[in-house]
CSV table of C-alpha atoms in Angstrom, one decimal:
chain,number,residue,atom,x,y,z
C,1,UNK,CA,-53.0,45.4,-7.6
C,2,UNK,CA,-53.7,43.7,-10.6
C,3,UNK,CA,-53.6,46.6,-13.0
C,4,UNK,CA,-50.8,48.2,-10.9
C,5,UNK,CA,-48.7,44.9,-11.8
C,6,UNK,CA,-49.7,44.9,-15.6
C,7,UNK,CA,-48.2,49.0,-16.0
C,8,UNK,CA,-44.9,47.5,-14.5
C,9,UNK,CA,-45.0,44.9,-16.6
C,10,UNK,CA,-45.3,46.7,-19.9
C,11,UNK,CA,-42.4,49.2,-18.4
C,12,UNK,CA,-40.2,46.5,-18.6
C,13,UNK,CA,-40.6,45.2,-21.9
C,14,UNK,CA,-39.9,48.9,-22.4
C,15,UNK,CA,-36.6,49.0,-20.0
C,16,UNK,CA,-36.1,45.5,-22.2
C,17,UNK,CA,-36.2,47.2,-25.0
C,18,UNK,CA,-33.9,49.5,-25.1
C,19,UNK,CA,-31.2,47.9,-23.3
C,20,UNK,CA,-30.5,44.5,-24.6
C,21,UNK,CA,-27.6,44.0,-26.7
C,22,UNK,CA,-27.9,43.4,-30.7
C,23,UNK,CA,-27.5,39.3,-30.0
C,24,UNK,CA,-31.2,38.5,-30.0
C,25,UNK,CA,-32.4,35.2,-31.4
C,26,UNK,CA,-35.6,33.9,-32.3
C,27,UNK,CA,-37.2,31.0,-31.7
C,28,UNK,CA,-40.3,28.8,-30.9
C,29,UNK,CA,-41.2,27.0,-27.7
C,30,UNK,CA,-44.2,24.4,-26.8
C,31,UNK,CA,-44.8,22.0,-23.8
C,32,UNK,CA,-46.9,20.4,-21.3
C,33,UNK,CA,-49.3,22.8,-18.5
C,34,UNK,CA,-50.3,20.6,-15.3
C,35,UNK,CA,-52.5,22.7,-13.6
C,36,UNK,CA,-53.2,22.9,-9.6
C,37,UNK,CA,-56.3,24.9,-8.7
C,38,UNK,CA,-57.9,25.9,-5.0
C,39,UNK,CA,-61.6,27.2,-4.4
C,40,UNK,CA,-61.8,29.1,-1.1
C,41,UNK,CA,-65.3,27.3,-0.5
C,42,UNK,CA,-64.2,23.4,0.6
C,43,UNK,CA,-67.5,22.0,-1.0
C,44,UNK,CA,-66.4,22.6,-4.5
C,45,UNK,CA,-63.8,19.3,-4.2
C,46,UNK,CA,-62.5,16.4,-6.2
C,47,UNK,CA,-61.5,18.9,-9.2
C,48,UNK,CA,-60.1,16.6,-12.0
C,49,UNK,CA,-57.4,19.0,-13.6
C,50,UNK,CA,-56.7,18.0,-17.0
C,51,UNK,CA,-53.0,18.7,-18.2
C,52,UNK,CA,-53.0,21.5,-21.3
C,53,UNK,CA,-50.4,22.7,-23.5
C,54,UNK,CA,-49.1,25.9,-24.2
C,55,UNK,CA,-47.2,26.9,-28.0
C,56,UNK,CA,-46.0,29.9,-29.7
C,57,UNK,CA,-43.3,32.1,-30.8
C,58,UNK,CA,-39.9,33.3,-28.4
C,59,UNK,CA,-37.6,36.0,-28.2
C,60,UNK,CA,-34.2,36.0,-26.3
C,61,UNK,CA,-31.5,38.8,-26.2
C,62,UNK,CA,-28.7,39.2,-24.4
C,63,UNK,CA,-28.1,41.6,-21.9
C,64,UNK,CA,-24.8,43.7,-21.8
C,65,UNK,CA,-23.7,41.8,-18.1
C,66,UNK,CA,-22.2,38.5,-19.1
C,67,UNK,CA,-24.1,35.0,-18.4
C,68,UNK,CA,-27.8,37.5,-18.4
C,69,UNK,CA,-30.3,37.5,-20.8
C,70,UNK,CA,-34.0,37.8,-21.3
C,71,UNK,CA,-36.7,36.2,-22.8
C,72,UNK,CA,-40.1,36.8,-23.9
C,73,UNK,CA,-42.5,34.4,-25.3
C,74,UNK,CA,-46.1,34.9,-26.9
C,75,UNK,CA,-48.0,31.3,-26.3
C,76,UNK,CA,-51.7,30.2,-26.4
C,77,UNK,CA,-52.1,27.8,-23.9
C,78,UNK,CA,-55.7,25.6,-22.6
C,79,UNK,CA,-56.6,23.1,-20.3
C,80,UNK,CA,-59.6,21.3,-19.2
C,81,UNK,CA,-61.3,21.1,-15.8
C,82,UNK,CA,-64.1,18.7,-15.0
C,83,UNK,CA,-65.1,17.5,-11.9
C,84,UNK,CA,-68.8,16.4,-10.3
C,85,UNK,CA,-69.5,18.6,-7.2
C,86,UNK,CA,-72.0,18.4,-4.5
C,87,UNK,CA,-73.2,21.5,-2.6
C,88,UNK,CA,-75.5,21.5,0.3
C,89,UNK,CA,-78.3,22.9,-1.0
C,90,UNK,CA,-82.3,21.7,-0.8
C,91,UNK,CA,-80.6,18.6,0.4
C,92,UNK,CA,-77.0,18.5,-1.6
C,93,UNK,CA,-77.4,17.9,-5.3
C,94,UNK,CA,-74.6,16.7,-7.9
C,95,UNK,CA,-73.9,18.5,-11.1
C,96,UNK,CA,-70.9,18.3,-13.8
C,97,UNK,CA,-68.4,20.7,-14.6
C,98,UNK,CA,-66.7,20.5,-18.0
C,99,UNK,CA,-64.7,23.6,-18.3
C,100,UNK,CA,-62.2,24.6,-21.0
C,101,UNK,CA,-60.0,27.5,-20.3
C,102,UNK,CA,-58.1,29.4,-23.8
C,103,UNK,CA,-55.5,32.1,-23.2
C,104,UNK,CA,-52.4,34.0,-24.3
C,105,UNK,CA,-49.5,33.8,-22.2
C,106,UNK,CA,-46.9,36.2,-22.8
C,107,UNK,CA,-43.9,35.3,-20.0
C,108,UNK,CA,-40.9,37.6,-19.6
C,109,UNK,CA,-38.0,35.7,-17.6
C,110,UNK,CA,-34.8,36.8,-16.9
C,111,UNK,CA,-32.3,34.1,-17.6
C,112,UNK,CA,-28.9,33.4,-15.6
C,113,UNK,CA,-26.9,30.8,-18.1
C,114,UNK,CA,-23.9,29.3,-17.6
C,115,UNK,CA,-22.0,27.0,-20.2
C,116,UNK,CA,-20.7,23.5,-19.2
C,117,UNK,CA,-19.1,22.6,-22.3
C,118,UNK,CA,-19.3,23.9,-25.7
C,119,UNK,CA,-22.8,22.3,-26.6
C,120,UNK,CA,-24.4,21.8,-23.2
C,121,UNK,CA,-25.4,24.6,-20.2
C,122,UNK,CA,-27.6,25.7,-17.8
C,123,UNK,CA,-30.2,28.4,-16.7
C,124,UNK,CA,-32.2,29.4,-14.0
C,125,UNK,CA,-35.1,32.1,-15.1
C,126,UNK,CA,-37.5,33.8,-12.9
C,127,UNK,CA,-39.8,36.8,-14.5
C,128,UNK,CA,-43.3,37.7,-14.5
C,129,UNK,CA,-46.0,36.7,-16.9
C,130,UNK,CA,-49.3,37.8,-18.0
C,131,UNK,CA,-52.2,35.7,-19.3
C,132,UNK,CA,-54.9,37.5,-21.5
C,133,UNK,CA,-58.1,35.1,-21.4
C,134,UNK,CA,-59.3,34.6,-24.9
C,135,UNK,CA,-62.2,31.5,-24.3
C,136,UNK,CA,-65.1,32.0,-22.6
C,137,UNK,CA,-65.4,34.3,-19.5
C,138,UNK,CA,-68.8,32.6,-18.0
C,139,UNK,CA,-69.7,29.1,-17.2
C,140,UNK,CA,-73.4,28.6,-16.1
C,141,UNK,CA,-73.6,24.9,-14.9
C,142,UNK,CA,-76.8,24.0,-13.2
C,143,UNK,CA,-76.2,26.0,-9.3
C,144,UNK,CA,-72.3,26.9,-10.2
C,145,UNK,CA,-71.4,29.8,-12.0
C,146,UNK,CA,-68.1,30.3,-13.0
C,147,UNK,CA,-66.4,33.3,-14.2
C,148,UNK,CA,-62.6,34.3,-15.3
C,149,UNK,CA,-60.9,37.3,-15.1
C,150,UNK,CA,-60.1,38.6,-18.2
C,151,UNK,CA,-56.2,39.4,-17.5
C,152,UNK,CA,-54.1,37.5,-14.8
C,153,UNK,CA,-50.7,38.4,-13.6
C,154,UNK,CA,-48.7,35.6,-12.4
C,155,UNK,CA,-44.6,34.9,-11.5
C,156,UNK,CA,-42.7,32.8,-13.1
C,157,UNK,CA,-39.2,30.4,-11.7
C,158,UNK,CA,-37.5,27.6,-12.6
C,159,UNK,CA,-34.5,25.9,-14.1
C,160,UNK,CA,-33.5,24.8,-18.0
C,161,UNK,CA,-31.3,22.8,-19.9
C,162,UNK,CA,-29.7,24.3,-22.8
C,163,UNK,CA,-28.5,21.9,-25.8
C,164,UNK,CA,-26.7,22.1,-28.7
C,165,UNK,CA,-26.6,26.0,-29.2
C,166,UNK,CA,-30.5,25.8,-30.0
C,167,UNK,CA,-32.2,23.4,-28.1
C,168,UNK,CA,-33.5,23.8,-24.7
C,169,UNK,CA,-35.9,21.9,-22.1
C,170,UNK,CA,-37.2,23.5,-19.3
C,171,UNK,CA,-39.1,23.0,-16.2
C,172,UNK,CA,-41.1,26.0,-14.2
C,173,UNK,CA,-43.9,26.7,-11.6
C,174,UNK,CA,-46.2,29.6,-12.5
C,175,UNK,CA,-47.6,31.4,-9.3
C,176,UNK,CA,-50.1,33.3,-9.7
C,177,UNK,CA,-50.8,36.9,-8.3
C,178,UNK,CA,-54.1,37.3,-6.5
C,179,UNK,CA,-57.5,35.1,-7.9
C,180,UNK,CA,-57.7,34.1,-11.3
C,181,UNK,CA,-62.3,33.7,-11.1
C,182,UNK,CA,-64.9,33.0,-8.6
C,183,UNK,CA,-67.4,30.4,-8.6
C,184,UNK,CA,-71.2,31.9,-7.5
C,185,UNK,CA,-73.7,29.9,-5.8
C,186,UNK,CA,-76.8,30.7,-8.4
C,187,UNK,CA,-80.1,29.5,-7.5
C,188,UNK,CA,-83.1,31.1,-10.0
C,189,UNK,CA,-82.7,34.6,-8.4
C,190,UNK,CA,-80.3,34.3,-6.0
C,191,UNK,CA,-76.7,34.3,-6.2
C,192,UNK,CA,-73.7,34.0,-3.9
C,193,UNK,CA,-69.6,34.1,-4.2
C,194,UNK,CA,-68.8,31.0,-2.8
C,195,UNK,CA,-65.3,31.5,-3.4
C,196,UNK,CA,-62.1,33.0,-5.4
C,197,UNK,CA,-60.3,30.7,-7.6
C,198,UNK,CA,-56.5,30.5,-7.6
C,199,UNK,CA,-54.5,28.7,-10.2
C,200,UNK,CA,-51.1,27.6,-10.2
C,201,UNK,CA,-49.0,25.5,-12.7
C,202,UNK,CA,-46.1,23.5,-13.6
C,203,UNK,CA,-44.8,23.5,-17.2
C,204,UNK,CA,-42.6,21.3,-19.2
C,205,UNK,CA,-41.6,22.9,-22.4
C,206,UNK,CA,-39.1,22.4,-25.3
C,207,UNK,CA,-37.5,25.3,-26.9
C,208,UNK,CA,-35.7,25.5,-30.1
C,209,UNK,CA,-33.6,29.0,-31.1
C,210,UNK,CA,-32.9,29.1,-35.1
């Protein structure tokens, strides 16, 4: 499902492409990730998800239909999880987690704007978004192994304030599409999935369009 998502998600930058209008302006964005994250296994608890950021380089055009327009963003974004878990095993034993996750977000949203005055307006944007992970893809800690996937699909949808022509703040919720790792139950050995991770997040970001 995963790869099927990523081919429709390169034929629309395609689509994109060749149908926005010649108003395309560029810009850079940078903000604030607050991470939520679920284990299937109940054991793993008490996660202590460290807010991130997330910074790079945006492109909006216009799209021929008035008030529509699209934009695409490249970003590298990280966050820390650490928590101490305890899994029953030879009598339940505690270990740390420290885990730092790097990646490349590239989001494409589809923007409905609507002007208020002459400086000030609003957007909704919804879109999907895929994140390329560029840290590391294995964490062995102690009986808890966790791995990444290397690409992650994930749907964007939110709302934005847009100020003074270039300015705009925005907040979203980033869903993602399927797991984004497992954790594995290692013991010398042995090894176990004890569950898919999943992980959503809100974002805060500031924009500014030259």
């Amino acid at each position: 499902m995963q790869k099927n998502m990523l081919k429709l998600f390169f034929a629309l930058l395609l689509f994109i492409g060749t149908t926005a209008s010649a108003e395309t302006t560029v810009g850079v964005k940078g903000g604030v990730t607050f991470p939520f994250l679920s284990i299937d296994d109940t054991s793993y608890n008490s996660w202590d998800k460290r807010s991130g950021f997330a910074i790079g380089p945006s492109v909006k055009m216009q799209l021929p239909v008035k008030g529509l327009a699209v934009d695409i963003s490249g970003l590298y974004g990280q966050y820390t999880i650490i928590d101490e878990i305890t899994h029953d095993i030879d009598g339940g034993r505690n270990f740390t987690t420290n885990i730092k996750l790097e990646e490349i977000r590239i989001p494409l949203n589809l923007r409905y704007e609507r002007q208020l005055s002459k400086d000030w307006g609003l957007y909704l944007f919804a879109g999907p978004q895929v994140n390329f992970n560029i840290g590391a893809k294995t964490y062995v800690l102690d009986y808890c192994t966790w791995r990444s996937r290397n690409a992650v699909m994930s749907l964007n949808f939110g709302a934005g304030l847009m100020a003074l022509k270039h300015c705009q703040l925005s907040v979203g919720y980033n869903l993602a599409c399927g797991s984004t790792g497992e954790v594995w139950l290692v013991s010398g050995q042995y090894e176990k999935l004890m569950g898919k991770i999943k992980t959503n997040s809100m974002d805060i970001s500031l924009g500014y369009y030259f």
